[in-house]
């Protein structure tokens, strides 16, 4: 199976730097299912093409499958006689992620600026298995900025009357960041193939959301993409769609005040038309922003900022002169930087933002002295045994003037259809507190560290169960502050 990638961005041979594969060499990579070769059929300053050729070893495929499942099919001839070696499929997608790993992440040591820029690209996959027909390929790639041609291949060239096969010759052209292009392919090739046979582990959701960062949440075909990518596993697809919906609603464009000033409300308020219809994620973010505004803070740090949902809101509001996002995960910080379009912000805006990698269970001097800090949906991701370390690092050492904390209300979970009793809302949660448990924690840490606290909630209130999200605002007691 073959994929070629051409650019005319001059000097076109810079493609070699972006892919970290030298245009003058032919390179080979060993894959679990065969061998990948990378070579350049053309490499001039005006036009450069990289080719990825994957040779599948049907025997290795067969062995893997037989071990994976001893279903009757795994002993049939289909195991040895199939299209896997010739047609692009999910195997090409895994080869892409192995061979072009750093390009896929948008990282380039030698050409960092180019890696962040949209460049003219054309991509060709001459034989792609396309379940659902050529139209589907058009529907999937067009919304991402590609001009698509997907020509169905005849079953047999000698016998056109036999009609078309389920394979297409796919060409994409567009001006797209290379990393985005590779991520589109990484997700959409297996979606078009729709024949993922292996067991789909829950971490496939994270892989999908990571590769889909910045484009999947708003894709008109996101439901189909999610369903097929997760091999029609209903429960996983449901979870993925819920997380996408949160991203979609939480994504607020960052106003660019260097241009003509038509950037919405002057105070940067977030445009949520009807608060009752906004998702819980949006209402939570609004509530945190309101608490911060009420505190009078201007220098704010978002602890465990994740993909930057709150940072976009903070940055959009000019009262905040300094906005810091902190997370232990570089992956999360990369997504946040992308969502904030950090590389494209005018210098004045860039100077207001910082993204730092730090673990909240260790004291970090950089975090000291901020007016306010936020722990939005973070504490429940920590092992309970590590909470005292976080309390010390945040309230004992960083000591923000105000600390806003949100966390799920475990009592409310019975209201979530499809969430079995005793299950958490997110697979990475280590615990979820009842209202009494949260209140006890807030009262204790406030007393231990010289803060006063108020507790409220976010989302539709249930008279028996409370709010879906719990929210606490801790305020430093001034006298304590001055004695330190
Ligand atoms: N506040 C964000 C993200 C919540 S998810 C939002 O509401 O959208 C929890 C985040 O906390 C993740 O991004 C995770 O990487 C981060 N996190 C978990 N443990 C952490 C730790 N010990 N130090 C720093 N960040 C941590």
Tab-separated table of C-alpha atoms and ligand atoms in Angstrom:
chain	number	residue	atom	x	y	z
A	1	UNK	CA	0.000	0.000	0.000
A	2	UNK	CA	1.193	3.419	-0.885
A	3	UNK	CA	0.756	7.024	0.141
A	4	UNK	CA	2.514	10.015	-1.391
A	5	UNK	CA	2.780	13.481	0.018
A	6	UNK	CA	3.857	16.396	-2.160
A	7	UNK	CA	4.575	20.013	-1.354
A	8	UNK	CA	5.446	22.969	-3.557
A	9	UNK	CA	6.320	25.199	-0.633
A	10	UNK	CA	9.822	26.408	-1.498
A	11	UNK	CA	12.352	25.126	-0.746
A	12	UNK	CA	10.229	22.021	-1.143
A	13	UNK	CA	12.987	19.746	0.141
A	14	UNK	CA	12.285	21.168	3.626
A	15	UNK	CA	9.657	18.442	3.657
A	16	UNK	CA	12.557	16.169	4.594
A	17	UNK	CA	13.126	18.194	7.780
A	18	UNK	CA	9.441	18.137	8.687
A	19	UNK	CA	9.200	14.376	8.227
A	20	UNK	CA	12.676	13.806	9.698
A	21	UNK	CA	13.527	11.636	6.674
A	22	UNK	CA	16.341	12.690	4.372
A	23	UNK	CA	15.242	13.120	0.736
A	24	UNK	CA	18.406	11.425	-0.568
A	25	UNK	CA	17.922	8.199	1.321
A	26	UNK	CA	15.638	5.221	1.208
A	27	UNK	CA	14.759	4.160	4.728
A	28	UNK	CA	13.124	1.072	6.155
A	29	UNK	CA	11.138	0.612	9.333
A	30	UNK	CA	10.070	-2.596	10.934
A	31	UNK	CA	6.390	-2.698	11.880
A	32	UNK	CA	4.415	-5.321	13.795
A	33	UNK	CA	2.644	-6.226	10.555
A	34	UNK	CA	5.403	-5.800	7.975
A	35	UNK	CA	7.901	-3.254	6.701
A	36	UNK	CA	7.547	0.428	5.857
A	37	UNK	CA	9.774	2.162	3.306
A	38	UNK	CA	10.148	5.912	2.953
A	39	UNK	CA	11.661	7.394	-0.210
A	40	UNK	CA	11.376	10.483	-2.382
A	41	UNK	CA	10.427	9.948	-6.052
A	42	UNK	CA	11.129	13.669	-6.617
A	43	UNK	CA	13.028	16.202	-4.528
A	44	UNK	CA	13.696	19.590	-6.066
A	45	UNK	CA	13.488	23.032	-4.514
A	46	UNK	CA	10.187	23.596	-6.340
A	47	UNK	CA	8.485	20.289	-5.694
A	48	UNK	CA	9.165	17.445	-3.332
A	49	UNK	CA	7.289	14.170	-2.866
A	50	UNK	CA	7.718	11.713	-0.026
A	51	UNK	CA	6.334	8.217	-0.456
A	52	UNK	CA	5.388	5.801	2.289
A	53	UNK	CA	5.189	2.249	1.051
A	54	UNK	CA	4.017	-0.419	3.452
A	55	UNK	CA	4.664	-4.048	2.714
A	56	UNK	CA	2.364	-6.173	4.789
A	57	UNK	CA	3.383	-9.649	5.742
A	58	UNK	CA	0.089	-11.578	5.569
A	59	UNK	CA	1.554	-14.333	7.700
A	60	UNK	CA	2.367	-11.952	10.504
A	61	UNK	CA	-1.174	-10.609	10.248
A	62	UNK	CA	-2.545	-14.104	10.372
A	63	UNK	CA	-0.505	-15.106	13.381
A	64	UNK	CA	-1.570	-11.996	15.262
A	65	UNK	CA	-5.189	-12.629	14.548
A	66	UNK	CA	-5.124	-16.239	15.407
A	67	UNK	CA	-3.628	-15.415	18.743
A	68	UNK	CA	-6.097	-12.601	19.301
A	69	UNK	CA	-9.237	-14.606	18.695
A	70	UNK	CA	-9.829	-18.228	17.902
A	71	UNK	CA	-13.032	-17.540	16.015
A	72	UNK	CA	-13.843	-19.825	13.079
A	73	UNK	CA	-12.949	-17.001	10.660
A	74	UNK	CA	-9.403	-16.895	11.887
A	75	UNK	CA	-8.779	-20.326	10.387
A	76	UNK	CA	-10.284	-19.656	7.001
A	77	UNK	CA	-8.460	-18.817	3.819
A	78	UNK	CA	-9.445	-15.167	4.301
A	79	UNK	CA	-6.625	-14.926	6.742
A	80	UNK	CA	-4.074	-15.435	3.959
A	81	UNK	CA	-5.942	-14.206	0.914
A	82	UNK	CA	-7.110	-10.679	1.563
A	83	UNK	CA	-6.567	-7.105	0.468
A	84	UNK	CA	-4.504	-6.016	3.434
A	85	UNK	CA	-1.235	-6.037	1.508
A	86	UNK	CA	-2.468	-3.885	-1.347
A	87	UNK	CA	-5.112	-1.482	-0.145
A	88	UNK	CA	-4.592	1.384	2.273
A	89	UNK	CA	-6.313	0.725	5.550
A	90	UNK	CA	-5.881	1.062	9.273
A	91	UNK	CA	-2.476	-0.582	8.801
A	92	UNK	CA	-1.317	2.436	6.805
A	93	UNK	CA	-2.561	4.619	9.608
A	94	UNK	CA	-0.470	2.794	12.214
A	95	UNK	CA	2.523	2.912	9.873
A	96	UNK	CA	2.081	6.708	9.588
A	97	UNK	CA	2.085	7.114	13.334
A	98	UNK	CA	5.217	4.997	13.748
A	99	UNK	CA	7.234	6.396	10.873
A	100	UNK	CA	6.239	10.089	11.108
A	101	UNK	CA	5.783	10.313	14.867
A	102	UNK	CA	7.203	13.794	15.485
A	103	UNK	CA	5.673	15.272	12.316
A	104	UNK	CA	2.312	14.008	13.516
A	105	UNK	CA	2.816	15.873	16.776
A	106	UNK	CA	3.694	19.045	14.871
A	107	UNK	CA	7.218	19.035	16.264
A	108	UNK	CA	10.267	19.897	14.168
A	109	UNK	CA	13.691	20.589	15.615
A	110	UNK	CA	15.066	22.020	12.384
A	111	UNK	CA	12.041	23.853	10.965
A	112	UNK	CA	9.747	24.678	13.923
A	113	UNK	CA	8.091	27.622	12.154
A	114	UNK	CA	7.359	25.647	9.056
A	115	UNK	CA	5.882	22.842	11.168
A	116	UNK	CA	3.395	25.379	12.516
A	117	UNK	CA	2.504	26.833	9.122
A	118	UNK	CA	-0.062	25.798	6.567
A	119	UNK	CA	1.736	24.804	3.364
A	120	UNK	CA	0.493	23.676	-0.058
A	121	UNK	CA	0.155	19.909	0.079
A	122	UNK	CA	-1.193	17.223	-2.128
A	123	UNK	CA	-1.677	13.724	-0.893
A	124	UNK	CA	-2.474	10.675	-2.922
A	125	UNK	CA	-3.563	7.236	-1.784
A	126	UNK	CA	-3.943	5.336	-5.056
A	127	UNK	CA	-5.832	2.376	-3.582
A	128	UNK	CA	-7.945	3.045	-0.539
A	129	UNK	CA	-10.620	0.741	0.725
A	130	UNK	CA	-13.612	2.957	1.176
A	131	UNK	CA	-16.675	1.477	2.784
A	132	UNK	CA	-19.615	3.727	2.019
A	133	UNK	CA	-18.363	4.807	-1.379
A	134	UNK	CA	-16.324	7.646	-2.817
A	135	UNK	CA	-18.850	10.224	-1.562
A	136	UNK	CA	-17.963	9.413	1.982
A	137	UNK	CA	-14.304	10.262	1.387
A	138	UNK	CA	-15.444	13.629	0.027
A	139	UNK	CA	-17.716	14.235	3.027
A	140	UNK	CA	-14.951	13.413	5.472
A	141	UNK	CA	-12.065	15.412	3.989
A	142	UNK	CA	-13.819	18.457	2.483
A	143	UNK	CA	-14.810	20.087	5.802
A	144	UNK	CA	-11.126	19.981	6.787
A	145	UNK	CA	-10.104	22.295	3.986
A	146	UNK	CA	-9.169	19.709	1.366
A	147	UNK	CA	-10.167	19.646	-2.252
A	148	UNK	CA	-10.992	15.989	-2.695
A	149	UNK	CA	-11.172	13.691	-5.649
A	150	UNK	CA	-12.038	10.100	-4.927
A	151	UNK	CA	-12.244	8.104	-8.136
A	152	UNK	CA	-13.805	4.661	-7.743
A	153	UNK	CA	-11.583	1.914	-9.158
A	154	UNK	CA	-13.260	-0.590	-11.488
A	155	UNK	CA	-13.503	-4.169	-10.251
A	156	UNK	CA	-11.661	-5.287	-13.369
A	157	UNK	CA	-10.246	-2.940	-15.969
A	158	UNK	CA	-10.851	-5.522	-18.694
A	159	UNK	CA	-14.516	-5.763	-17.732
A	160	UNK	CA	-15.890	-2.308	-17.024
A	161	UNK	CA	-19.401	-3.781	-17.142
A	162	UNK	CA	-18.683	-5.485	-13.835
A	163	UNK	CA	-18.871	-2.086	-12.184
A	164	UNK	CA	-16.799	-0.461	-9.478
A	165	UNK	CA	-14.914	-2.036	-6.635
A	166	UNK	CA	-15.040	-0.707	-3.111
A	167	UNK	CA	-11.642	0.902	-3.618
A	168	UNK	CA	-10.963	4.494	-4.579
A	169	UNK	CA	-8.009	6.497	-5.801
A	170	UNK	CA	-7.927	9.370	-3.326
A	171	UNK	CA	-6.313	12.762	-3.993
A	172	UNK	CA	-6.346	15.583	-1.480
A	173	UNK	CA	-5.032	19.047	-2.180
A	174	UNK	CA	-5.025	21.995	0.146
A	175	UNK	CA	-3.000	24.451	2.178
A	176	UNK	CA	-2.764	22.717	5.496
A	177	UNK	CA	-0.287	22.300	8.333
A	178	UNK	CA	1.590	19.036	7.773
A	179	UNK	CA	0.758	17.799	11.283
A	180	UNK	CA	-2.935	18.455	10.706
A	181	UNK	CA	-2.794	16.630	7.373
A	182	UNK	CA	-1.169	13.604	8.998
A	183	UNK	CA	-3.675	13.618	11.842
A	184	UNK	CA	-6.560	13.771	9.359
A	185	UNK	CA	-5.147	10.706	7.604
A	186	UNK	CA	-4.322	8.929	10.850
A	187	UNK	CA	-7.956	9.104	11.931
A	188	UNK	CA	-9.818	8.982	8.637
A	189	UNK	CA	-8.011	6.159	6.809
A	190	UNK	CA	-9.200	3.542	9.322
A	191	UNK	CA	-12.620	5.214	9.402
A	192	UNK	CA	-12.988	4.780	5.632
A	193	UNK	CA	-11.601	1.262	5.774
A	194	UNK	CA	-13.982	0.475	8.661
A	195	UNK	CA	-12.391	-2.882	9.302
A	196	UNK	CA	-10.601	-2.528	12.594
A	197	UNK	CA	-10.648	-6.082	13.813
A	198	UNK	CA	-8.474	-5.845	16.841
A	199	UNK	CA	-9.723	-5.287	20.312
A	200	UNK	CA	-10.365	-1.597	20.897
A	201	UNK	CA	-9.066	-0.563	24.287
A	202	UNK	CA	-10.561	2.393	26.168
A	203	UNK	CA	-7.371	4.401	25.549
A	204	UNK	CA	-8.375	4.528	21.881
A	205	UNK	CA	-10.708	7.368	22.915
A	206	UNK	CA	-7.729	9.380	24.113
A	207	UNK	CA	-5.849	8.599	20.909
A	208	UNK	CA	-8.816	9.717	18.847
A	209	UNK	CA	-9.308	12.942	20.777
A	210	UNK	CA	-5.593	13.698	20.673
A	211	UNK	CA	-5.360	13.166	16.916
A	212	UNK	CA	-8.669	14.974	16.444
A	213	UNK	CA	-7.668	17.997	18.549
A	214	UNK	CA	-8.759	21.183	16.849
A	215	UNK	CA	-10.843	19.610	14.060
A	216	UNK	CA	-12.914	16.621	15.123
A	217	UNK	CA	-15.237	18.326	17.615
A	218	UNK	CA	-16.701	20.538	14.909
A	219	UNK	CA	-16.639	18.047	12.058
A	220	UNK	CA	-20.150	17.521	10.633
A	221	UNK	CA	-19.475	13.766	10.426
A	222	UNK	CA	-17.984	13.459	13.917
A	223	UNK	CA	-20.586	10.868	14.967
A	224	UNK	CA	-19.766	8.545	12.085
A	225	UNK	CA	-16.034	9.114	12.524
A	226	UNK	CA	-16.201	8.345	16.226
A	227	UNK	CA	-18.376	5.278	15.784
A	228	UNK	CA	-16.223	3.754	13.091
A	229	UNK	CA	-12.898	4.697	14.660
A	230	UNK	CA	-13.951	2.971	17.854
A	231	UNK	CA	-15.000	-0.104	15.854
A	232	UNK	CA	-18.693	0.380	16.587
A	233	UNK	CA	-18.220	-0.117	20.324
A	234	UNK	CA	-21.323	1.753	21.447
A	235	UNK	CA	-20.247	2.580	24.990
A	236	UNK	CA	-16.870	3.947	23.913
A	237	UNK	CA	-18.384	5.967	21.081
A	238	UNK	CA	-20.878	7.455	23.546
A	239	UNK	CA	-18.109	8.529	25.913
A	240	UNK	CA	-16.072	9.976	23.061
A	241	UNK	CA	-19.051	11.958	21.752
A	242	UNK	CA	-19.718	13.353	25.231
A	243	UNK	CA	-16.119	14.521	25.509
A	244	UNK	CA	-16.259	16.029	22.013
A	245	UNK	CA	-19.456	17.884	22.890
A	246	UNK	CA	-17.697	19.418	25.884
A	247	UNK	CA	-14.802	20.513	23.694
A	248	UNK	CA	-17.106	21.944	21.097
A	249	UNK	CA	-19.119	24.043	23.479
A	250	UNK	CA	-16.106	25.075	25.463
A	251	UNK	CA	-14.162	26.277	22.467
A	252	UNK	CA	-14.369	30.040	22.413
A	253	UNK	CA	-12.413	31.998	19.833
A	254	UNK	CA	-9.734	34.212	21.278
A	255	UNK	CA	-10.264	37.809	20.204
A	256	UNK	CA	-7.333	39.293	18.404
A	257	UNK	CA	-7.228	42.894	19.516
A	258	UNK	CA	-4.576	43.866	17.014
A	259	UNK	CA	-7.093	43.894	14.196
A	260	UNK	CA	-10.117	46.059	13.527
A	261	UNK	CA	-11.626	45.551	16.935
A	262	UNK	CA	-14.755	43.729	15.837
A	263	UNK	CA	-14.252	41.111	18.489
A	264	UNK	CA	-17.535	40.918	20.345
A	265	UNK	CA	-18.330	42.406	23.734
A	266	UNK	CA	-15.717	44.857	24.990
A	267	UNK	CA	-15.382	43.082	28.309
A	268	UNK	CA	-14.615	39.866	26.480
A	269	UNK	CA	-17.644	38.131	27.968
A	270	UNK	CA	-18.198	34.684	26.534
A	271	UNK	CA	-21.107	34.502	24.147
A	272	UNK	CA	-23.345	31.781	25.513
A	273	UNK	CA	-26.746	32.472	24.041
A	274	UNK	CA	-28.967	30.489	26.339
A	275	UNK	CA	-27.352	29.366	29.586
A	276	UNK	CA	-29.963	26.644	30.117
A	277	UNK	CA	-28.936	24.972	26.901
A	278	UNK	CA	-25.204	25.288	27.433
A	279	UNK	CA	-23.399	22.134	28.421
A	280	UNK	CA	-22.301	21.564	31.969
A	281	UNK	CA	-18.704	22.197	30.872
A	282	UNK	CA	-19.607	25.646	29.597
A	283	UNK	CA	-21.646	26.526	32.670
A	284	UNK	CA	-18.823	25.336	34.892
A	285	UNK	CA	-16.375	27.518	33.076
A	286	UNK	CA	-18.719	30.487	33.268
A	287	UNK	CA	-19.108	29.931	37.001
A	288	UNK	CA	-15.344	29.799	37.519
A	289	UNK	CA	-14.862	32.958	35.439
A	290	UNK	CA	-17.575	34.683	37.487
A	291	UNK	CA	-15.898	33.679	40.762
A	292	UNK	CA	-12.553	34.973	39.503
A	293	UNK	CA	-14.083	38.247	38.345
A	294	UNK	CA	-15.759	38.667	41.735
A	295	UNK	CA	-12.409	38.160	43.476
A	296	UNK	CA	-10.923	41.138	41.625
A	297	UNK	CA	-7.960	39.068	40.461
A	298	UNK	CA	-5.913	40.193	37.474
A	299	UNK	CA	-3.081	37.610	37.576
A	300	UNK	CA	-4.460	34.100	37.435
A	301	UNK	CA	-3.075	30.589	37.239
A	302	UNK	CA	-5.134	27.643	36.014
A	303	UNK	CA	-3.764	24.557	37.756
A	304	UNK	CA	-4.303	21.382	35.726
A	305	UNK	CA	-5.387	23.466	32.743
A	306	UNK	CA	-5.751	20.437	30.445
A	307	UNK	CA	-6.526	21.419	26.867
A	308	UNK	CA	-7.013	25.055	27.863
A	309	UNK	CA	-10.821	25.302	28.010
A	310	UNK	CA	-10.644	27.916	30.757
A	311	UNK	CA	-7.549	29.672	29.409
A	312	UNK	CA	-9.375	30.755	26.248
A	313	UNK	CA	-12.025	32.431	28.390
A	314	UNK	CA	-9.425	34.121	30.588
A	315	UNK	CA	-7.448	35.370	27.638
A	316	UNK	CA	-10.582	36.765	26.016
A	317	UNK	CA	-11.152	38.948	29.078
A	318	UNK	CA	-8.850	41.940	29.198
A	319	UNK	CA	-9.072	42.343	32.938
A	320	UNK	CA	-6.583	39.480	33.199
A	321	UNK	CA	-3.119	40.836	32.640
A	322	UNK	CA	-1.373	37.524	33.229
A	323	UNK	CA	-2.797	34.089	32.550
A	324	UNK	CA	-0.795	30.976	33.363
A	325	UNK	CA	-1.779	27.425	32.447
A	326	UNK	CA	-0.084	24.630	34.357
A	327	UNK	CA	-0.329	20.937	33.685
A	328	UNK	CA	1.739	17.869	34.289
A	329	UNK	CA	1.000	16.617	30.787
A	330	UNK	CA	2.964	18.066	27.856
A	331	UNK	CA	0.333	16.585	25.596
A	332	UNK	CA	-2.316	18.714	27.330
A	333	UNK	CA	-0.123	21.806	27.060
A	334	UNK	CA	0.394	21.201	23.349
A	335	UNK	CA	-3.352	21.005	22.826
A	336	UNK	CA	-3.813	24.168	24.905
A	337	UNK	CA	-1.186	26.036	22.868
A	338	UNK	CA	-2.911	24.966	19.701
A	339	UNK	CA	-6.349	25.909	20.959
A	340	UNK	CA	-5.090	29.332	21.998
A	341	UNK	CA	-3.397	29.620	18.594
A	342	UNK	CA	-0.441	30.773	20.615
A	343	UNK	CA	1.934	30.880	17.671
A	344	UNK	CA	-0.409	33.171	15.766
A	345	UNK	CA	-1.386	35.577	18.545
A	346	UNK	CA	-0.064	39.112	18.333
A	347	UNK	CA	2.902	39.753	20.623
A	348	UNK	CA	0.764	41.728	23.118
A	349	UNK	CA	-1.512	38.765	23.647
A	350	UNK	CA	1.339	36.273	23.723
A	351	UNK	CA	2.963	38.244	26.529
A	352	UNK	CA	-0.127	37.720	28.704
A	353	UNK	CA	-0.016	33.923	28.526
A	354	UNK	CA	2.353	31.347	29.899
A	355	UNK	CA	2.105	27.579	29.761
A	356	UNK	CA	4.197	25.685	32.274
A	357	UNK	CA	4.681	22.017	32.888
A	358	UNK	CA	4.562	21.298	36.574
A	359	UNK	CA	3.239	18.648	38.932
A	360	UNK	CA	0.830	20.048	41.476
A	361	UNK	CA	2.049	17.660	44.139
A	362	UNK	CA	5.434	19.425	44.322
A	363	UNK	CA	6.201	22.949	45.514
A	364	UNK	CA	6.919	25.230	42.562
A	365	UNK	CA	8.222	28.748	43.238
A	366	UNK	CA	6.952	30.013	39.895
A	367	UNK	CA	3.380	29.598	41.144
A	368	UNK	CA	3.772	31.856	44.196
A	369	UNK	CA	2.094	35.196	44.549
A	370	UNK	CA	-0.785	35.007	42.065
A	371	UNK	CA	-4.043	36.787	42.813
A	372	UNK	CA	-6.049	33.683	42.075
A	373	UNK	CA	-5.654	30.031	41.161
A	374	UNK	CA	-8.134	27.520	39.777
A	375	UNK	CA	-8.388	23.764	40.235
A	376	UNK	CA	-11.186	22.990	37.794
A	377	UNK	CA	-12.003	19.267	37.671
A	378	UNK	CA	-8.486	18.348	38.789
A	379	UNK	CA	-8.431	17.062	42.377
A	380	UNK	CA	-10.419	13.950	41.483
A	381	UNK	CA	-7.624	12.953	39.078
A	382	UNK	CA	-5.172	12.577	41.957
A	383	UNK	CA	-4.669	9.544	44.068
A	384	UNK	CA	-6.238	10.376	47.464
A	385	UNK	CA	-2.868	9.650	49.087
A	386	UNK	CA	-1.333	12.509	47.020
A	387	UNK	CA	-3.913	15.105	48.048
A	388	UNK	CA	-1.984	16.296	51.122
A	389	UNK	CA	0.993	17.007	48.836
A	390	UNK	CA	-1.253	19.097	46.561
A	391	UNK	CA	-2.718	20.940	49.564
A	392	UNK	CA	0.788	21.817	50.719
A	393	UNK	CA	2.033	22.858	47.267
A	394	UNK	CA	-1.020	24.949	46.385
A	395	UNK	CA	-2.351	26.394	49.646
A	396	UNK	CA	0.805	26.166	51.727
A	397	UNK	CA	3.393	27.228	49.164
A	398	UNK	CA	1.838	28.899	46.082
A	399	UNK	CA	-0.727	30.637	48.331
A	400	UNK	CA	-2.995	32.358	45.807
A	401	UNK	CA	-5.209	35.124	47.192
A	402	UNK	CA	-8.237	33.178	45.966
A	403	UNK	CA	-8.565	29.521	45.041
A	404	UNK	CA	-11.518	28.266	43.014
A	405	UNK	CA	-12.067	24.501	43.116
A	406	UNK	CA	-14.596	22.453	41.172
A	407	UNK	CA	-15.208	18.715	41.329
A	408	UNK	CA	-18.073	16.337	40.480
A	409	UNK	CA	-20.860	15.709	42.964
A	410	UNK	CA	-20.965	11.916	43.249
A	411	UNK	CA	-24.553	11.972	44.522
A	412	UNK	CA	-25.722	13.422	41.203
A	413	UNK	CA	-24.333	10.512	39.162
A	414	UNK	CA	-27.569	8.511	39.431
A	415	UNK	CA	-29.005	11.137	37.100
A	416	UNK	CA	-26.634	10.185	34.288
A	417	UNK	CA	-28.166	7.640	31.988
A	418	UNK	CA	-25.742	4.981	30.960
A	419	UNK	CA	-23.451	5.527	33.952
A	420	UNK	CA	-23.632	2.307	35.961
A	421	UNK	CA	-23.980	2.722	39.731
A	422	UNK	CA	-20.645	3.122	41.467
A	423	UNK	CA	-18.878	4.180	38.252
A	424	UNK	CA	-17.061	7.484	37.905
A	425	UNK	CA	-17.803	10.037	35.215
A	426	UNK	CA	-14.374	9.697	33.665
A	427	UNK	CA	-12.133	6.615	33.611
A	428	UNK	CA	-9.210	8.640	34.999
A	429	UNK	CA	-11.079	9.805	38.115
A	430	UNK	CA	-9.626	8.341	41.305
A	431	UNK	CA	-12.618	9.332	43.424
A	432	UNK	CA	-15.755	11.447	43.311
A	433	UNK	CA	-16.966	13.174	46.444
A	434	UNK	CA	-20.433	13.532	47.904
A	435	UNK	CA	-21.404	17.014	49.035
A	436	UNK	CA	-20.557	16.148	52.628
A	437	UNK	CA	-17.138	14.797	51.660
A	438	UNK	CA	-16.282	17.863	49.591
A	439	UNK	CA	-17.443	20.235	52.322
A	440	UNK	CA	-15.379	18.373	54.915
A	441	UNK	CA	-12.268	18.596	52.725
A	442	UNK	CA	-12.783	22.280	51.932
A	443	UNK	CA	-13.356	23.176	55.580
A	444	UNK	CA	-10.297	21.289	56.726
A	445	UNK	CA	-7.848	22.649	54.142
A	446	UNK	CA	-9.180	26.185	54.578
A	447	UNK	CA	-8.667	25.965	58.340
A	448	UNK	CA	-5.218	24.358	57.966
A	449	UNK	CA	-3.924	27.062	55.653
A	450	UNK	CA	-5.671	30.239	56.778
A	451	UNK	CA	-8.439	30.598	54.216
A	452	UNK	CA	-12.171	31.203	54.492
A	453	UNK	CA	-14.429	29.209	52.173
A	454	UNK	CA	-17.824	29.283	50.519
A	455	UNK	CA	-19.342	26.332	48.694
A	456	UNK	CA	-21.879	26.390	45.875
A	457	UNK	CA	-22.654	24.400	42.749
A	458	UNK	CA	-22.986	24.519	38.985
A	459	UNK	CA	-25.652	23.057	36.697
A	460	UNK	CA	-29.299	22.133	37.172
A	461	UNK	CA	-30.038	21.845	40.884
A	462	UNK	CA	-31.775	18.716	42.087
A	463	UNK	CA	-33.585	19.197	45.409
A	464	UNK	CA	-32.342	15.839	46.697
A	465	UNK	CA	-29.024	15.380	44.952
A	466	UNK	CA	-27.694	18.923	44.655
A	467	UNK	CA	-25.811	20.304	41.641
A	468	UNK	CA	-23.891	18.097	39.198
A	469	UNK	CA	-20.711	20.109	39.868
A	470	UNK	CA	-19.525	21.339	43.249
A	471	UNK	CA	-17.661	24.648	43.473
A	472	UNK	CA	-15.720	26.172	46.351
A	473	UNK	CA	-14.091	29.589	46.623
A	474	UNK	CA	-11.319	29.859	49.212
A	475	UNK	CA	-10.082	33.311	50.173
A	476	UNK	CA	-6.816	33.908	52.011
A	477	UNK	CA	-7.190	35.573	55.365
A	478	UNK	CA	-5.132	38.741	55.048
A	479	UNK	CA	-3.532	38.741	58.522
A	480	UNK	CA	-2.161	35.278	57.910
A	481	UNK	CA	-0.771	36.401	54.587
A	482	UNK	CA	1.193	39.265	56.187
A	483	UNK	CA	2.635	37.108	58.965
A	484	UNK	CA	4.218	34.769	56.424
B	1	LIG	N1	-9.000	21.945	34.163
B	1	LIG	C1	-9.212	21.333	32.874
B	1	LIG	C2	-8.709	19.897	32.766
B	1	LIG	C3	-9.280	18.921	33.758
B	1	LIG	S1	-8.687	17.283	33.488
B	1	LIG	C4	-10.672	21.412	32.508
B	1	LIG	O1	-11.499	21.545	33.380
B	1	LIG	O2	-10.983	21.308	31.330
B	1	LIG	C5	-7.444	17.160	34.746
B	1	LIG	C6	-6.136	17.747	34.346
B	1	LIG	O3	-5.287	17.723	35.475
B	1	LIG	C7	-5.424	16.950	33.263
B	1	LIG	O4	-5.038	17.805	32.227
B	1	LIG	C8	-4.223	16.360	33.982
B	1	LIG	O5	-3.083	16.247	33.135
B	1	LIG	C9	-3.997	17.336	35.083
B	1	LIG	N2	-3.324	16.743	36.232
B	1	LIG	C10	-3.629	15.604	36.862
B	1	LIG	N3	-2.783	15.379	37.871
B	1	LIG	C11	-1.908	16.421	37.883
B	1	LIG	C12	-0.793	16.775	38.675
B	1	LIG	N4	-0.401	15.993	39.687
B	1	LIG	N5	-0.140	17.904	38.387
B	1	LIG	C13	-0.541	18.706	37.367
B	1	LIG	N6	-1.590	18.423	36.587
B	1	LIG	C14	-2.263	17.301	36.835
